[in-house]
mmCIF file of C-alpha atoms in Angstrom:
data_model
loop_
_atom_site.group_PDB
_atom_site.id
_atom_site.type_symbol
_atom_site.label_atom_id
_atom_site.label_comp_id
_atom_site.label_asym_id
_atom_site.label_seq_id
_atom_site.Cartn_x
_atom_site.Cartn_y
_atom_site.Cartn_z
ATOM 1 C CA UNK A 95 31.319 -1.003 4.057
ATOM 2 C CA UNK A 96 30.560 1.588 1.345
ATOM 3 C CA UNK A 97 30.236 -1.108 -1.331
ATOM 4 C CA UNK A 98 27.855 -3.062 0.891
ATOM 5 C CA UNK A 99 25.753 0.054 1.523
ATOM 6 C CA UNK A 100 25.741 0.839 -2.195
ATOM 7 C CA UNK A 101 24.593 -2.710 -2.950
ATOM 8 C CA UNK A 102 21.697 -2.354 -0.485
ATOM 9 C CA UNK A 103 20.700 0.981 -2.023
ATOM 10 C CA UNK A 104 20.917 -0.485 -5.529
ATOM 11 C CA UNK A 105 18.706 -3.383 -4.372
ATOM 12 C CA UNK A 106 16.104 -0.934 -3.053
ATOM 13 C CA UNK A 107 16.264 0.976 -6.347
ATOM 14 C CA UNK A 108 15.893 -2.268 -8.308
ATOM 15 C CA UNK A 109 12.850 -3.317 -6.299
ATOM 16 C CA UNK A 110 11.264 0.112 -6.857
ATOM 17 C CA UNK A 111 11.943 -0.145 -10.591
ATOM 18 C CA UNK A 112 10.574 -3.682 -10.913
ATOM 19 C CA UNK A 113 7.444 -3.038 -8.824
ATOM 20 C CA UNK A 114 6.848 0.324 -10.524
ATOM 21 C CA UNK A 115 7.183 -1.088 -14.009
ATOM 22 C CA UNK A 116 4.934 -4.051 -13.186
ATOM 23 C CA UNK A 117 2.283 -1.849 -11.601
ATOM 24 C CA UNK A 118 1.825 0.128 -14.824
ATOM 25 C CA UNK A 119 0.077 -2.917 -16.270
ATOM 26 C CA UNK A 120 -2.732 -2.404 -13.757
ATOM 27 C CA UNK A 121 -3.893 0.467 -15.972
ATOM 28 C CA UNK A 122 -4.271 -1.947 -18.900
ATOM 29 C CA UNK A 123 -6.238 -4.332 -16.697
ATOM 30 C CA UNK A 124 -8.477 -1.454 -15.594
ATOM 31 C CA UNK A 125 -9.068 -0.492 -19.227
ATOM 32 C CA UNK A 126 -9.869 -4.124 -20.042
ATOM 33 C CA UNK A 127 -12.419 -4.594 -17.290
ATOM 34 C CA UNK A 128 -14.011 -1.206 -17.992
ATOM 35 C CA UNK A 129 -14.313 -2.205 -21.659
ATOM 36 C CA UNK A 130 -15.871 -5.486 -20.501
ATOM 37 C CA UNK A 131 -18.370 -3.480 -18.438
ATOM 38 C CA UNK A 132 -19.268 -1.236 -21.381
ATOM 39 C CA UNK A 133 -19.847 -4.208 -23.669
ATOM 40 C CA UNK A 134 -21.731 -6.123 -20.981
ATOM 41 C CA UNK A 135 -23.936 -3.150 -20.108
ATOM 42 C CA UNK A 136 -24.666 -1.636 -23.507
ATOM 43 C CA UNK A 137 -24.422 -4.581 -25.891
ATOM 44 C CA UNK A 138 -25.825 -7.396 -23.750
ATOM 45 C CA UNK A 139 -27.867 -5.280 -21.294
ATOM 46 C CA UNK A 140 -26.213 -7.165 -18.445
ATOM 47 C CA UNK A 141 -24.295 -4.737 -16.186
ATOM 48 C CA UNK A 142 -21.798 -6.070 -13.672
ATOM 49 C CA UNK A 143 -21.660 -5.472 -9.927
ATOM 50 C CA UNK A 144 -17.914 -5.681 -9.541
ATOM 51 C CA UNK A 145 -16.161 -3.695 -12.300
ATOM 52 C CA UNK A 146 -16.237 -0.199 -10.796
ATOM 53 C CA UNK A 147 -15.046 -1.382 -7.390
ATOM 54 C CA UNK A 148 -12.386 -3.659 -8.879
ATOM 55 C CA UNK A 149 -11.051 -0.834 -11.034
ATOM 56 C CA UNK A 150 -10.892 1.389 -7.933
ATOM 57 C CA UNK A 151 -8.925 -1.272 -6.062
ATOM 58 C CA UNK A 152 -6.566 -1.789 -8.990
ATOM 59 C CA UNK A 153 -6.009 1.947 -9.315
ATOM 60 C CA UNK A 154 -5.295 2.147 -5.575
ATOM 61 C CA UNK A 155 -2.768 -0.674 -5.932
ATOM 62 C CA UNK A 156 -1.219 1.084 -8.936
ATOM 63 C CA UNK A 157 -1.015 4.339 -6.970
ATOM 64 C CA UNK A 158 0.659 2.820 -3.924
ATOM 65 C CA UNK A 159 2.961 0.376 -5.717
ATOM 66 C CA UNK A 160 4.320 2.948 -8.160
ATOM 67 C CA UNK A 161 5.232 5.490 -5.459
ATOM 68 C CA UNK A 162 8.808 4.291 -4.923
ATOM 69 C CA UNK A 163 9.509 4.207 -8.656
ATOM 70 C CA UNK A 164 8.102 7.696 -9.151
ATOM 71 C CA UNK A 165 10.164 9.006 -6.220
ATOM 72 C CA UNK A 166 13.306 7.412 -7.677
ATOM 73 C CA UNK A 167 12.622 9.057 -11.043
ATOM 74 C CA UNK A 168 11.789 12.403 -9.382
ATOM 75 C CA UNK A 169 8.299 12.343 -10.809
ATOM 76 C CA UNK A 170 6.279 13.477 -7.795
ATOM 77 C CA UNK A 171 4.661 16.887 -7.950
ATOM 78 C CA UNK A 172 6.410 19.579 -5.940
ATOM 79 C CA UNK A 173 6.390 23.343 -5.694
ATOM 80 C CA UNK A 174 9.125 24.152 -8.191
ATOM 81 C CA UNK A 175 8.907 27.938 -7.912
ATOM 82 C CA UNK A 176 12.090 28.102 -5.839
ATOM 83 C CA UNK A 177 13.382 24.543 -6.075
ATOM 84 C CA UNK A 178 14.245 24.625 -9.805
ATOM 85 C CA UNK A 179 16.464 27.666 -9.326
ATOM 86 C CA UNK A 180 18.564 26.081 -6.583
ATOM 87 C CA UNK A 181 21.892 24.327 -7.082
ATOM 88 C CA UNK A 182 21.936 20.519 -6.953
ATOM 89 C CA UNK A 183 23.703 20.666 -3.584
ATOM 90 C CA UNK A 184 21.077 22.986 -2.077
ATOM 91 C CA UNK A 185 18.298 20.754 -3.419
ATOM 92 C CA UNK A 186 19.908 17.767 -1.716
ATOM 93 C CA UNK A 187 20.291 19.677 1.559
ATOM 94 C CA UNK A 188 16.614 20.669 1.461
ATOM 95 C CA UNK A 189 15.683 17.046 0.695
ATOM 96 C CA UNK A 190 17.726 15.897 3.695
ATOM 97 C CA UNK A 191 16.192 18.504 6.014
ATOM 98 C CA UNK A 192 12.621 17.708 4.914
ATOM 99 C CA UNK A 193 13.077 13.922 4.992
ATOM 100 C CA UNK A 194 11.863 13.615 8.622
ATOM 101 C CA UNK A 195 8.489 15.075 7.592
ATOM 102 C CA UNK A 196 8.281 12.628 4.691
ATOM 103 C CA UNK A 197 9.242 9.722 6.969
ATOM 104 C CA UNK A 198 6.736 10.791 9.632
ATOM 105 C CA UNK A 199 3.920 11.038 7.086
ATOM 106 C CA UNK A 200 4.655 7.688 5.435
ATOM 107 C CA UNK A 201 5.316 6.119 8.851
ATOM 108 C CA UNK A 202 1.866 7.205 10.006
ATOM 109 C CA UNK A 203 0.296 5.677 6.896
ATOM 110 C CA UNK A 204 2.126 2.402 7.571
ATOM 111 C CA UNK A 205 1.306 2.400 11.293
ATOM 112 C CA UNK A 206 -2.376 3.161 10.715
ATOM 113 C CA UNK A 207 -2.507 0.708 7.843
ATOM 114 C CA UNK A 208 -1.152 -2.135 9.957
ATOM 115 C CA UNK A 209 -3.808 -1.628 12.637
ATOM 116 C CA UNK A 210 -6.516 -1.278 10.023
ATOM 117 C CA UNK A 211 -5.345 -4.390 8.172
ATOM 118 C CA UNK A 212 -5.240 -6.424 11.403
ATOM 119 C CA UNK A 213 -8.843 -5.415 12.043
ATOM 120 C CA UNK A 214 -9.822 -6.372 8.481
ATOM 121 C CA UNK A 215 -8.167 -9.768 8.777
ATOM 122 C CA UNK A 216 -9.541 -10.543 12.251
ATOM 123 C CA UNK A 217 -13.100 -9.455 11.487
ATOM 124 C CA UNK A 218 -13.154 -10.745 7.905
ATOM 125 C CA UNK A 219 -14.126 -7.232 6.809
ATOM 126 C CA UNK A 220 -15.773 -6.919 3.407
ATOM 127 C CA UNK A 221 -16.890 -3.966 1.318
ATOM 128 C CA UNK A 222 -20.502 -2.858 1.778
ATOM 129 C CA UNK A 223 -21.161 -3.032 -1.955
ATOM 130 C CA UNK A 224 -23.259 -5.627 -3.763
ATOM 131 C CA UNK A 225 -20.068 -7.401 -4.793
ATOM 132 C CA UNK A 226 -18.637 -7.251 -1.257
ATOM 133 C CA UNK A 227 -14.967 -8.229 -1.727
ATOM 134 C CA UNK A 228 -12.674 -8.609 1.299
ATOM 135 C CA UNK A 229 -10.820 -5.398 2.158
ATOM 136 C CA UNK A 230 -7.649 -6.889 3.655
ATOM 137 C CA UNK A 231 -5.864 -7.529 0.322
ATOM 138 C CA UNK A 232 -5.963 -3.907 -0.830
ATOM 139 C CA UNK A 233 -4.938 -2.750 2.644
ATOM 140 C CA UNK A 234 -1.947 -5.105 2.540
ATOM 141 C CA UNK A 235 -0.983 -3.697 -0.864
ATOM 142 C CA UNK A 236 -1.233 -0.158 0.552
ATOM 143 C CA UNK A 237 1.124 -1.038 3.410
ATOM 144 C CA UNK A 238 3.558 -2.799 1.068
ATOM 145 C CA UNK A 239 3.599 0.178 -1.318
ATOM 146 C CA UNK A 240 4.084 2.611 1.559
ATOM 147 C CA UNK A 241 7.002 0.565 2.912
ATOM 148 C CA UNK A 242 8.577 0.576 -0.562
ATOM 149 C CA UNK A 243 8.113 4.347 -0.761
ATOM 150 C CA UNK A 244 9.752 4.814 2.660
ATOM 151 C CA UNK A 245 12.647 2.537 1.699
ATOM 152 C CA UNK A 246 13.144 4.437 -1.562
ATOM 153 C CA UNK A 247 13.053 7.749 0.286
ATOM 154 C CA UNK A 248 15.648 6.443 2.730
ATOM 155 C CA UNK A 249 17.831 5.277 -0.159
ATOM 156 C CA UNK A 250 17.668 8.734 -1.720
ATOM 157 C CA UNK A 251 18.390 10.332 1.668
ATOM 158 C CA UNK A 252 21.557 8.263 2.067
ATOM 159 C CA UNK A 253 22.737 9.034 -1.465
ATOM 160 C CA UNK A 254 22.001 12.754 -1.001
ATOM 161 C CA UNK A 255 23.866 12.799 2.316
ATOM 162 C CA UNK A 256 26.933 11.225 0.744
ATOM 163 C CA UNK A 257 26.713 13.647 -2.160
ATOM 164 C CA UNK A 258 26.451 16.743 0.072
ATOM 165 C CA UNK A 259 29.648 15.714 1.855
ATOM 166 C CA UNK A 260 31.374 15.015 -1.476
ATOM 167 C CA UNK A 261 31.631 11.291 -0.816
ATOM 168 C CA UNK A 262 31.342 9.015 -3.797
ATOM 169 C CA UNK A 263 29.277 5.867 -3.686
ATOM 170 C CA UNK A 264 30.147 3.256 -6.307
ATOM 171 C CA UNK A 265 28.198 3.555 -9.569
ATOM 172 C CA UNK A 266 24.514 3.495 -8.718
ATOM 173 C CA UNK A 267 21.624 1.959 -10.541
ATOM 174 C CA UNK A 268 19.994 5.384 -10.784
ATOM 175 C CA UNK A 269 22.865 6.885 -12.720
ATOM 176 C CA UNK A 270 23.136 3.841 -14.997
ATOM 177 C CA UNK A 271 19.420 3.696 -15.840
ATOM 178 C CA UNK A 272 18.273 7.302 -15.692
ATOM 179 C CA UNK A 273 16.050 6.826 -18.738
ATOM 180 C CA UNK A 274 14.371 3.609 -17.543
#
């Protein structure tokens, strides 16, 4: 049973790593389309209607899709005034105790996002800009990224719980690829 659980957790970690590493390329795409806009506007005097909004959507996708990877790599901002001075075991206990707040917050984002996405799909909702792209795709990405973040948080919760009770899970992806 422990090996099966470890395999599930490693799968969640792998998905977070793959999606996180792929989402970093959105920044290059944003740079490319912004460069296109600069050239179009200032060299050819032909500004675009879609670049600013597209770059916002891509950055939103980058933000949501990289959340699980950043959580896995402990890259989210936190108040380290006390936390850095605590032992690893105390940090894990605090993470376990505060997980319900994390889960509630992310759960509310997912719940609200599902209702909002259903509305967008049913009403064929589009942006009010000149370009007017459909809004459902970015809302779907936001839900997907939030689900990945919740899964990654749950994976970390399970690992921390085992660790606090001095139970060893088989070698994890996180410990093998800490520098990835």
